[in-house]
Amino acid sequence: MQIPYEFQIGAHTIKVLKNKRLQDAYGEWFTYKKEIHLAKPKKDWSEFFAFQVFVHEVTHAVLETMGRQDLSENEAFVDGLSEAITQVILTSKFKEV
């Protein structure tokens, strides 16, 4: 699964920086910079896990852009929502048109 280097949320351009050295985190969302920083994947990380980390940080970005800092600060909520979104994306099946 590919992770983009940039995407839009409303009028905001969000940059995704990969292979960052992070302290005690797999990823981080920086509201003031409009950036997501992702740790360098470890060899034992599955492709699913690395993508879910990205979606987890996107969830923080979306919630904070919506003005829902309260939900963004609830890591259990963000984890649950990002896991569900990741599963939807990675298990979607399409019929050829």
Coordinates of C-alpha atoms in Angstrom, one line a residue:
M1 CA 0.0 0.0 0.0
Q2 CA 1.5 3.3 -1.0
I3 CA 1.6 6.3 1.4
P4 CA 1.4 9.7 -0.3
Y5 CA 3.9 12.5 0.3
E6 CA 1.1 15.1 0.2
F7 CA -2.7 15.4 0.3
Q8 CA -5.4 17.9 0.9
I9 CA -7.8 18.4 3.8
G10 CA -10.1 21.2 2.9
A11 CA -8.0 24.2 2.0
H12 CA -4.9 22.7 3.7
T13 CA -2.0 20.9 2.1
I14 CA -0.7 18.2 4.4
K15 CA 2.9 17.0 3.8
V16 CA 3.9 13.5 4.8
L17 CA 7.5 13.0 5.8
K18 CA 8.7 9.4 6.1
N19 CA 11.6 7.7 7.8
K20 CA 11.8 10.2 10.6
R21 CA 13.5 9.6 14.0
L22 CA 10.6 9.8 16.5
Q23 CA 10.7 9.4 20.2
D24 CA 8.4 6.7 21.5
A25 CA 6.0 7.0 18.5
Y26 CA 5.3 5.4 15.2
G27 CA 3.9 8.6 13.7
E28 CA 3.1 12.2 14.7
W29 CA 0.8 14.9 13.5
F30 CA 2.0 18.5 13.7
T31 CA -1.0 20.9 13.5
Y32 CA 1.0 24.1 13.2
K33 CA 3.2 22.7 10.4
K34 CA 0.4 20.7 8.7
E35 CA 2.8 17.8 8.6
I36 CA 2.6 14.1 9.4
H37 CA 5.9 12.5 10.4
L38 CA 6.2 8.7 10.1
A39 CA 8.9 6.6 11.7
K40 CA 11.2 4.5 9.6
P41 CA 9.4 1.1 9.4
K42 CA 11.1 -1.7 11.2
K43 CA 11.6 -5.1 9.5
D44 CA 8.9 -6.8 11.6
W45 CA 6.2 -4.2 10.6
S46 CA 3.6 -5.5 8.2
E47 CA 2.5 -3.4 5.3
F48 CA -0.9 -3.2 7.1
F49 CA 0.6 -1.8 10.3
A50 CA 2.7 0.8 8.4
F51 CA -0.4 2.0 6.5
Q52 CA -2.5 2.0 9.7
V53 CA 0.0 4.3 11.4
F54 CA -0.4 6.7 8.4
V55 CA -4.2 6.5 8.7
H56 CA -4.0 7.1 12.5
E57 CA -2.1 10.3 11.9
V58 CA -4.6 11.3 9.1
T59 CA -7.4 10.8 11.6
H60 CA -5.7 13.2 14.0
A61 CA -5.3 15.7 11.1
V62 CA -9.0 15.4 10.0
L63 CA -10.4 15.7 13.5
E64 CA -8.2 18.8 14.4
T65 CA -9.1 20.4 11.0
M66 CA -12.7 19.9 11.9
G67 CA -12.1 21.7 15.3
R68 CA -12.6 18.4 17.2
Q69 CA -9.4 18.6 19.3
D70 CA -11.3 16.8 22.1
L71 CA -11.7 13.7 19.9
S72 CA -8.2 14.0 18.5
E73 CA -6.8 13.9 22.0
N74 CA -8.7 10.6 22.7
E75 CA -6.1 8.0 21.5
A76 CA -8.5 5.1 22.0
F77 CA -11.1 6.8 19.7
V78 CA -8.4 7.7 17.1
D79 CA -7.0 4.2 17.2
G80 CA -10.4 2.5 16.8
L81 CA -11.5 4.8 14.0
S82 CA -8.2 4.6 12.1
E83 CA -8.2 0.7 12.4
A84 CA -11.7 0.6 11.0
I85 CA -10.9 3.0 8.1
T86 CA -7.7 1.1 7.3
Q87 CA -9.7 -2.2 7.2
V88 CA -12.3 -0.6 4.9
I89 CA -9.5 0.6 2.5
L90 CA -7.4 -2.5 2.5
T91 CA -10.3 -5.0 2.1
S92 CA -12.4 -3.1 -0.5
K93 CA -13.3 -5.1 -3.5
F94 CA -14.2 -3.6 -6.9
K95 CA -15.9 -4.9 -9.9
E96 CA -14.6 -4.0 -13.3
V97 CA -16.8 -1.6 -15.2

